[in-house]
CSV table of C-alpha atoms and ligand atoms in Angstrom, one decimal:
chain,number,residue,atom,x,y,z
O,373,UNK,CA,17.8,22.5,14.5
O,374,UNK,CA,16.1,19.5,12.9
O,375,UNK,CA,12.4,19.5,12.6
O,376,UNK,CA,9.9,17.2,10.9
O,377,UNK,CA,8.1,18.6,7.9
O,378,UNK,CA,4.8,17.0,7.1
O,379,UNK,CA,4.9,18.0,3.4
O,380,UNK,CA,8.2,16.2,2.6
O,381,UNK,CA,7.6,13.7,5.4
O,382,UNK,CA,11.1,14.0,6.8
O,383,UNK,CA,13.2,15.8,9.3
O,384,UNK,CA,14.9,18.8,7.7
O,385,UNK,CA,17.5,21.2,9.1
O,386,UNK,CA,16.4,24.7,10.1
O,387,UNK,CA,19.1,27.4,10.5
O,388,UNK,CA,18.4,30.5,12.4
O,389,UNK,CA,18.4,33.4,10.0
O,390,UNK,CA,20.7,36.2,11.0
O,391,UNK,CA,19.1,39.0,8.8
O,392,UNK,CA,15.4,38.6,9.3
O,393,UNK,CA,12.8,37.5,11.8
O,394,UNK,CA,11.4,34.0,11.9
O,395,UNK,CA,7.7,33.6,10.8
O,396,UNK,CA,5.3,31.2,12.4
O,397,UNK,CA,1.6,30.8,11.7
O,398,UNK,CA,-0.6,28.6,13.7
O,399,UNK,CA,-4.3,28.0,12.9
O,400,UNK,CA,-6.4,29.4,15.7
O,401,UNK,CA,-9.7,28.6,17.4
O,402,UNK,CA,-13.2,28.9,16.1
O,403,UNK,CA,-14.6,30.8,19.1
O,404,UNK,CA,-17.9,29.0,19.9
O,405,UNK,CA,-16.9,26.7,22.8
O,406,UNK,CA,-14.4,26.5,25.6
O,407,UNK,CA,-10.7,25.5,25.1
O,408,UNK,CA,-10.0,21.9,25.8
O,409,UNK,CA,-6.8,20.0,26.5
O,410,UNK,CA,-6.4,19.1,22.9
O,411,UNK,CA,-6.1,22.8,21.9
O,412,UNK,CA,-3.9,23.4,24.9
O,413,UNK,CA,-1.5,20.7,23.8
O,414,UNK,CA,-1.2,22.3,20.3
O,415,UNK,CA,-0.6,25.8,21.5
O,416,UNK,CA,1.8,24.6,24.2
O,417,UNK,CA,4.0,22.9,21.6
O,418,UNK,CA,4.2,26.0,19.5
O,419,UNK,CA,4.8,28.0,22.7
O,420,UNK,CA,7.9,25.9,23.4
O,421,UNK,CA,9.1,26.1,19.8
O,422,UNK,CA,8.8,29.9,20.0
O,423,UNK,CA,10.4,30.2,23.4
O,424,UNK,CA,13.3,27.9,22.3
O,425,UNK,CA,13.9,30.0,19.1
O,426,UNK,CA,13.7,33.3,21.1
O,427,UNK,CA,16.0,31.9,23.8
O,428,UNK,CA,18.6,31.5,21.1
O,429,UNK,CA,18.3,35.2,20.3
O,430,UNK,CA,15.9,35.0,17.3
O,431,UNK,CA,13.1,37.3,16.6
O,432,UNK,CA,9.9,35.3,16.1
O,433,UNK,CA,6.8,36.8,14.5
O,434,UNK,CA,4.0,34.5,15.5
O,435,UNK,CA,0.6,34.9,14.0
O,436,UNK,CA,-2.4,33.0,15.3
O,437,UNK,CA,-5.8,33.8,13.9
O,438,UNK,CA,-9.4,33.6,15.2
O,439,UNK,CA,-11.8,31.9,12.8
O,440,UNK,CA,-14.8,33.9,13.7
O,441,UNK,CA,-16.4,33.5,10.2
O,442,UNK,CA,-17.3,29.8,10.1
O,443,UNK,CA,-20.4,27.6,10.3
O,444,UNK,CA,-20.1,26.1,13.8
O,445,UNK,CA,-19.9,29.7,15.3
O,446,UNK,CA,-23.0,30.9,13.4
O,447,UNK,CA,-24.9,27.7,14.2
O,448,UNK,CA,-24.2,27.9,17.9
O,449,UNK,CA,-25.1,31.6,18.0
O,450,UNK,CA,-28.3,30.9,16.3
O,451,UNK,CA,-29.1,27.9,18.6
O,452,UNK,CA,-28.4,30.0,21.7
O,453,UNK,CA,-30.2,33.1,20.3
O,454,UNK,CA,-27.2,35.5,20.8
O,455,UNK,CA,-25.4,37.7,18.3
O,456,UNK,CA,-22.4,35.8,16.8
O,457,UNK,CA,-20.1,38.7,17.6
O,458,UNK,CA,-21.0,38.4,21.3
O,459,UNK,CA,-20.5,34.7,21.3
O,460,UNK,CA,-17.1,35.0,19.6
O,461,UNK,CA,-15.9,37.7,21.9
O,462,UNK,CA,-16.9,35.8,25.0
O,463,UNK,CA,-15.1,32.6,23.8
O,464,UNK,CA,-12.0,34.6,22.7
O,465,UNK,CA,-11.8,36.2,26.1
O,466,UNK,CA,-12.0,32.7,27.7
O,467,UNK,CA,-9.4,31.3,25.4
O,468,UNK,CA,-7.0,34.1,26.3
O,469,UNK,CA,-7.6,33.5,30.0
O,470,UNK,CA,-6.9,29.8,29.5
O,471,UNK,CA,-3.6,30.6,27.7
O,472,UNK,CA,-2.6,33.0,30.4
O,473,UNK,CA,-3.4,30.3,33.0
O,474,UNK,CA,-1.0,28.0,31.2
O,475,UNK,CA,1.6,30.6,30.7
O,476,UNK,CA,1.4,30.4,26.9
O,477,UNK,CA,2.9,33.6,25.5
O,478,UNK,CA,0.5,35.6,23.4
O,479,UNK,CA,1.2,35.7,19.6
O,480,UNK,CA,2.6,38.7,17.9
O,481,UNK,CA,-0.5,39.1,15.7
O,482,UNK,CA,-3.9,37.8,16.6
O,483,UNK,CA,-6.2,38.8,13.7
O,484,UNK,CA,-9.9,37.9,13.4
O,485,UNK,CA,-11.3,36.7,10.1
O,486,UNK,CA,-14.3,39.0,10.4
O,487,UNK,CA,-12.1,42.1,10.1
O,488,UNK,CA,-9.8,40.7,7.4
O,489,UNK,CA,-12.4,40.2,4.6
O,490,UNK,CA,-10.6,43.0,2.6
O,491,UNK,CA,-7.4,40.9,2.7
O,492,UNK,CA,-9.2,37.8,1.3
O,493,UNK,CA,-11.0,39.3,-1.7
O,494,UNK,CA,-7.8,40.0,-3.8
O,495,UNK,CA,-6.7,36.4,-3.3
O,496,UNK,CA,-10.0,35.1,-4.6
O,497,UNK,CA,-9.8,37.5,-7.5
O,498,UNK,CA,-6.3,36.5,-8.5
O,499,UNK,CA,-7.2,32.8,-8.3
O,500,UNK,CA,-10.1,33.4,-10.7
O,501,UNK,CA,-7.8,35.4,-13.1
O,502,UNK,CA,-5.2,32.6,-13.0
O,503,UNK,CA,-7.8,30.0,-13.9
O,504,UNK,CA,-7.6,28.1,-10.6
O,505,UNK,CA,-11.1,29.1,-9.6
O,506,UNK,CA,-14.5,29.5,-11.1
O,507,UNK,CA,-17.7,31.4,-10.2
O,508,UNK,CA,-21.2,29.8,-10.0
O,509,UNK,CA,-24.2,31.8,-8.9
O,510,UNK,CA,-22.3,34.0,-6.5
O,511,UNK,CA,-20.1,31.2,-5.2
O,512,UNK,CA,-16.4,30.9,-6.1
O,513,UNK,CA,-14.8,27.5,-6.0
O,514,UNK,CA,-11.2,26.4,-6.2
O,515,UNK,CA,-10.8,23.9,-9.0
O,516,UNK,CA,-8.6,21.1,-7.5
O,517,UNK,CA,-8.0,19.6,-11.0
O,518,UNK,CA,-6.1,22.9,-11.8
O,519,UNK,CA,-3.5,22.0,-9.2
O,520,UNK,CA,-2.0,18.6,-9.9
O,521,UNK,CA,-0.3,18.1,-6.5
O,522,UNK,CA,-3.5,19.0,-4.6
O,523,UNK,CA,-3.5,17.1,-1.3
O,524,UNK,CA,0.0,15.7,-1.6
O,525,UNK,CA,0.6,16.2,2.1
O,526,UNK,CA,-2.2,13.8,3.0
O,527,UNK,CA,-0.6,10.9,1.0
O,528,UNK,CA,-3.9,9.4,-0.1
O,529,UNK,CA,-5.4,8.7,-3.5
O,530,UNK,CA,-8.3,10.6,-4.8
O,531,UNK,CA,-10.9,8.4,-3.2
O,532,UNK,CA,-9.1,8.6,0.2
O,533,UNK,CA,-8.9,12.4,-0.1
O,534,UNK,CA,-12.6,12.7,-0.9
O,535,UNK,CA,-13.6,10.4,2.0
O,536,UNK,CA,-11.5,12.4,4.5
O,537,UNK,CA,-12.8,15.8,3.1
O,538,UNK,CA,-16.4,14.5,3.4
O,539,UNK,CA,-15.8,13.5,7.1
O,540,UNK,CA,-14.5,17.0,7.7
O,541,UNK,CA,-17.4,19.1,6.3
O,542,UNK,CA,-17.0,18.8,2.5
O,543,UNK,CA,-20.3,18.7,0.5
O,544,UNK,CA,-19.6,16.4,-2.4
O,545,UNK,CA,-23.1,16.6,-3.8
O,546,UNK,CA,-23.1,20.4,-4.3
O,547,UNK,CA,-24.4,20.6,-7.9
O,548,UNK,CA,-22.5,23.8,-8.7
O,549,UNK,CA,-19.1,22.1,-8.3
O,550,UNK,CA,-17.1,20.8,-11.2
O,551,UNK,CA,-15.3,18.2,-9.0
O,552,UNK,CA,-16.7,16.9,-5.6
O,553,UNK,CA,-13.4,17.9,-4.0
O,554,UNK,CA,-13.5,21.5,-5.1
O,555,UNK,CA,-13.7,23.8,-2.2
O,556,UNK,CA,-15.4,27.2,-1.5
O,557,UNK,CA,-13.4,30.4,-1.6
O,558,UNK,CA,-16.4,32.6,-1.5
O,559,UNK,CA,-20.0,31.6,-0.8
O,560,UNK,CA,-23.5,33.0,-0.7
O,561,UNK,CA,-25.1,32.8,2.7
O,562,UNK,CA,-28.1,31.2,4.3
O,563,UNK,CA,-30.7,33.6,5.6
O,564,UNK,CA,-29.6,35.4,8.8
O,565,UNK,CA,-25.9,34.8,8.4
O,566,UNK,CA,-23.5,37.7,8.3
O,567,UNK,CA,-22.5,38.8,4.8
O,568,UNK,CA,-19.9,41.1,3.2
O,569,UNK,CA,-19.8,42.9,-0.1
O,570,UNK,CA,-17.7,41.3,-2.8
O,571,UNK,CA,-17.3,41.4,-6.6
O,572,UNK,CA,-19.4,38.2,-6.7
O,573,UNK,CA,-22.2,39.6,-4.6
O,574,UNK,CA,-23.0,39.5,-0.9
O,575,UNK,CA,-21.5,36.5,0.9
O,576,UNK,CA,-18.7,35.3,3.1
O,577,UNK,CA,-15.3,33.6,2.6
O,578,UNK,CA,-14.6,29.9,2.9
O,579,UNK,CA,-12.6,28.9,6.0
O,580,UNK,CA,-9.4,27.9,4.1
O,581,UNK,CA,-8.9,31.2,2.3
O,582,UNK,CA,-9.1,33.1,5.6
O,583,UNK,CA,-5.8,31.5,6.8
O,584,UNK,CA,-4.0,32.1,3.5
O,585,UNK,CA,-5.0,35.7,3.6
O,586,UNK,CA,-4.0,36.4,7.2
O,587,UNK,CA,-0.8,34.4,7.1
O,588,UNK,CA,0.5,36.3,4.0
O,589,UNK,CA,-0.7,39.7,5.2
O,590,UNK,CA,1.0,39.5,8.6
O,591,UNK,CA,4.0,37.3,7.8
O,592,UNK,CA,4.7,37.6,4.1
O,593,UNK,CA,4.4,35.3,1.1
O,594,UNK,CA,6.5,32.5,2.5
O,595,UNK,CA,6.6,31.2,6.1
O,596,UNK,CA,9.2,29.5,8.0
O,597,UNK,CA,6.7,27.4,10.0
O,598,UNK,CA,3.0,26.8,9.6
O,599,UNK,CA,1.4,24.7,12.3
O,600,UNK,CA,-1.7,23.2,13.7
O,601,UNK,CA,-3.3,20.0,14.9
O,602,UNK,CA,-2.8,16.9,12.6
O,603,UNK,CA,-6.5,16.9,11.7
O,604,UNK,CA,-5.7,20.1,9.7
O,605,UNK,CA,-3.3,18.4,7.3
O,606,UNK,CA,-6.2,17.6,5.0
O,607,UNK,CA,-8.2,19.3,3.8
O,608,UNK,CA,-7.4,22.6,5.5
O,609,UNK,CA,-3.6,22.9,5.0
O,610,UNK,CA,-3.7,21.2,1.6
O,611,UNK,CA,-6.2,23.9,0.5
O,612,UNK,CA,-4.0,26.6,1.9
O,613,UNK,CA,-1.1,25.4,-0.1
O,614,UNK,CA,-3.1,25.1,-3.3
O,615,UNK,CA,-4.6,28.5,-3.1
O,616,UNK,CA,-1.6,30.4,-1.8
O,617,UNK,CA,1.3,29.2,-4.0
O,618,UNK,CA,-0.2,30.2,-7.4
O,619,UNK,CA,-0.9,33.7,-6.0
O,620,UNK,CA,2.5,34.3,-4.5
O,621,UNK,CA,4.3,32.3,-7.2
O,622,UNK,CA,6.5,31.0,-4.4
O,623,UNK,CA,7.0,27.4,-3.3
O,624,UNK,CA,6.8,26.1,-0.7
O,625,UNK,CA,4.3,28.3,1.1
O,626,UNK,CA,5.8,27.1,4.4
O,627,UNK,CA,9.3,25.7,4.8
O,628,UNK,CA,8.0,23.5,7.6
O,629,UNK,CA,4.5,22.1,8.1
O,630,UNK,CA,4.4,21.2,11.7
O,631,UNK,CA,1.5,19.1,13.1
O,632,UNK,CA,0.7,18.1,16.7
O,633,UNK,CA,-1.0,14.8,17.5
O,634,UNK,CA,-4.5,14.5,18.8
O,635,UNK,CA,-5.4,14.1,22.4
O,636,UNK,CA,-7.7,11.2,23.3
O,637,UNK,CA,-9.9,10.5,26.3
O,638,UNK,CA,-11.0,7.0,27.1
O,639,UNK,CA,-9.9,5.8,23.7
O,640,UNK,CA,-11.6,8.5,21.6
O,641,UNK,CA,-10.3,11.7,20.1
O,642,UNK,CA,-11.2,14.6,22.3
O,643,UNK,CA,-13.5,16.7,20.2
O,644,UNK,CA,-16.5,19.0,20.5
O,645,UNK,CA,-18.6,16.7,18.3
O,646,UNK,CA,-18.1,13.7,20.6
O,647,UNK,CA,-18.5,15.8,23.7
O,648,UNK,CA,-15.7,14.0,25.6
O,649,UNK,CA,-13.8,17.2,26.5
O,650,UNK,CA,-11.5,18.1,29.4
O,651,UNK,CA,-11.6,21.9,29.6
O,652,UNK,CA,-8.5,23.9,30.4
O,653,UNK,CA,-10.6,26.0,32.8
O,654,UNK,CA,-11.5,22.8,34.8
O,655,UNK,CA,-8.0,21.3,34.6
O,656,UNK,CA,-6.3,24.4,36.1
O,657,UNK,CA,-8.6,24.2,39.1
O,658,UNK,CA,-7.4,20.7,39.8
O,659,UNK,CA,-3.7,20.9,38.8
O,660,UNK,CA,-1.0,23.6,38.8
O,661,UNK,CA,-0.2,25.2,35.5
O,662,UNK,CA,3.4,23.9,35.7
O,663,UNK,CA,2.2,20.3,36.1
O,664,UNK,CA,-0.2,20.5,33.2
O,665,UNK,CA,2.6,21.9,31.0
O,666,UNK,CA,5.0,19.2,32.2
O,667,UNK,CA,2.4,16.5,31.5
O,668,UNK,CA,1.4,17.7,28.1
O,669,UNK,CA,5.0,18.1,27.0
O,670,UNK,CA,6.0,14.7,28.2
O,671,UNK,CA,4.6,13.1,25.0
O,672,UNK,CA,6.3,13.4,21.6
O,673,UNK,CA,4.5,16.4,20.0
O,674,UNK,CA,3.6,14.5,16.8
O,675,UNK,CA,2.1,11.5,18.6
O,676,UNK,CA,-1.4,11.1,19.9
O,677,UNK,CA,-1.9,10.2,23.6
O,678,UNK,CA,-4.7,9.5,26.0
O,679,UNK,CA,-5.2,12.2,28.7
O,680,UNK,CA,-5.0,10.8,32.2
O,681,UNK,CA,-5.3,12.7,35.5
O,682,UNK,CA,-2.9,10.2,37.1
O,683,UNK,CA,-0.2,11.4,34.7
O,684,UNK,CA,-0.8,15.1,35.7
O,685,UNK,CA,-0.6,14.2,39.4
O,686,UNK,CA,2.8,12.5,38.7
O,687,UNK,CA,4.0,15.6,36.9
O,688,UNK,CA,3.0,17.5,40.0
O,689,UNK,CA,5.9,15.7,41.8
O,690,UNK,CA,8.4,16.6,39.2
O,691,UNK,CA,7.4,20.2,39.3
O,692,UNK,CA,7.7,20.2,43.1
O,693,UNK,CA,11.2,18.8,42.9
O,694,UNK,CA,12.1,21.5,40.3
O,695,UNK,CA,10.9,24.2,42.7
O,696,UNK,CA,12.8,22.6,45.6
O,697,UNK,CA,16.0,22.4,43.6
O,698,UNK,CA,15.7,26.1,42.7
O,699,UNK,CA,15.2,27.1,46.3
O,700,UNK,CA,17.5,24.8,48.2
O,701,UNK,CA,20.5,26.4,50.0
O,702,UNK,CA,23.9,25.5,48.7
O,703,UNK,CA,27.2,25.6,50.5
O,704,UNK,CA,30.8,26.6,49.6
O,705,UNK,CA,32.2,23.3,48.5
O,706,UNK,CA,33.1,22.6,44.9
O,707,UNK,CA,30.5,24.1,42.6
O,708,UNK,CA,28.1,21.8,40.8
O,709,UNK,CA,28.6,21.9,37.1
O,710,UNK,CA,25.5,21.3,34.9
O,711,UNK,CA,26.9,22.4,31.6
O,712,UNK,CA,26.8,18.9,30.0
O,713,UNK,CA,23.2,18.4,31.1
O,714,UNK,CA,22.4,21.9,29.7
O,715,UNK,CA,23.8,20.8,26.4
O,716,UNK,CA,21.9,17.5,26.5
O,717,UNK,CA,18.6,19.4,27.1
O,718,UNK,CA,19.2,21.9,24.2
O,719,UNK,CA,20.2,19.1,21.9
O,720,UNK,CA,17.0,17.3,22.7
O,721,UNK,CA,15.0,20.4,21.6
O,722,UNK,CA,17.2,20.8,18.6
O,723,UNK,CA,16.4,17.3,17.5
O,724,UNK,CA,12.7,17.6,16.3
O,725,UNK,CA,11.7,19.3,19.6
O,726,UNK,CA,12.1,16.2,21.8
O,727,UNK,CA,10.3,17.7,24.8
O,728,UNK,CA,10.0,14.3,26.7
O,729,UNK,CA,13.8,14.0,26.6
O,730,UNK,CA,14.3,17.6,27.6
O,731,UNK,CA,12.0,17.1,30.6
O,732,UNK,CA,13.9,14.0,31.6
O,733,UNK,CA,17.2,16.0,31.6
O,734,UNK,CA,15.5,18.8,33.5
O,735,UNK,CA,14.3,16.4,36.2
O,736,UNK,CA,17.8,14.9,36.4
O,737,UNK,CA,19.3,18.3,36.9
O,738,UNK,CA,16.9,19.0,39.7
O,739,UNK,CA,17.9,15.7,41.4
O,740,UNK,CA,21.6,16.4,41.0
O,741,UNK,CA,21.1,19.8,42.7
O,742,UNK,CA,19.3,18.3,45.6
O,743,UNK,CA,21.9,15.7,46.2
O,744,UNK,CA,24.7,18.2,45.8
O,745,UNK,CA,23.0,20.4,48.3
O,746,UNK,CA,23.3,17.7,50.9
O,747,UNK,CA,27.0,17.6,50.3
O,748,UNK,CA,27.4,21.4,50.7
O,749,UNK,CA,28.2,22.2,47.1
O,750,UNK,CA,28.1,25.7,45.7
O,751,UNK,CA,24.9,25.7,43.7
O,752,UNK,CA,24.7,29.3,42.4
O,753,UNK,CA,25.7,28.5,38.7
O,754,UNK,CA,23.7,25.2,38.7
O,755,UNK,CA,20.6,26.9,39.9
O,756,UNK,CA,20.9,29.7,37.5
O,757,UNK,CA,21.2,27.2,34.6
O,758,UNK,CA,18.2,25.2,35.9
O,759,UNK,CA,16.1,28.4,36.2
O,760,UNK,CA,17.1,29.6,32.7
O,761,UNK,CA,16.2,26.2,31.1
O,762,UNK,CA,13.0,25.8,33.0
O,763,UNK,CA,11.9,29.3,32.1
O,764,UNK,CA,12.9,28.6,28.4
O,765,UNK,CA,10.5,25.7,28.6
O,766,UNK,CA,7.8,28.0,29.9
O,767,UNK,CA,7.7,26.9,33.6
O,768,UNK,CA,7.0,29.6,36.1
O,769,UNK,CA,9.8,29.5,38.6
O,770,UNK,CA,10.1,31.3,41.9
O,771,UNK,CA,13.5,33.0,42.2
O,772,UNK,CA,16.3,31.2,43.9
O,773,UNK,CA,16.8,32.0,47.5
O,774,UNK,CA,20.6,31.3,47.5
A,814,LIG,ZN1,-5.9,27.7,9.3
């Protein structure tokens, strides 16, 4: 298949390996708030990628982490006066329930940062030994100047990188840093935050090193696909590249960097900080899971779009037609042949995961079955093909009654 790689900024061919499993790592949630439609879109896209690869017979090892060692979680737990572990567990449970409601298949590995500290320490130690990191008063920083291509995936000059990093939590005025863009690998903690033992004293890891450690532990030193929302390209994924490649000695860390576009509501990016969220939990009360899936996959995965209820209601009609086509009674006249449509659908997915086109073909197949039914055609093979492809795209189909 062809898939767009954010690092090289082009579509590249991916050939299914015959002698090994495929590895996919997708950055997971920080469990301090409820899953919104923006998250759902990202995890649905990777759900379809995984299903499509598995449908072709590949073994896919999919690792998705839980970032339960991070500032927003500790701040929220502190604000609400509850232990951070309890808050994290509650939100992880809710996230899993939301994924189940959307028929998103669970990842193969689902590690939590808080139980992977031992995996992170050797990486930090090795970066220090290699001269890519330095220690200051119990903090360890990655030296971005030691890695000339740092931030290449963001395609910005130094000033642009710094501005983006600052918007996304970087502290440029930290007096312990050599360069304002240097980022934390290990840090001392504020009073009351959880700490772990390390060669540099009590503290906790930085967010970026958590993902490098879990990805390499569960999937190996090089990945086929590394994914996440497009807001993770910089600094998060750039930092992952810079701190992983020197340790493994292998480039690129991921053969494909795959990023999903943001979801907007009323012209603004849907985000916790803006408070303009549509929660999955609420959306599944109003719409069927199949219609939400159809709607969210009807946009090119890399593009941003604005969430509209009207669009989900329209998707409801497509889903109803799909169900009807799977259940309509056929006759004994000439069988309906959908093999060319089947090929068109799989070609759409093989061409940079064009889910909007795949859904158009799926809808057309359903229409053709319904009109062939009125002419008494034999529908057995056509309905089996439709059910197979709909299931491959993650729709929950009731069995055919023919
Ligand atoms: Zn990550």
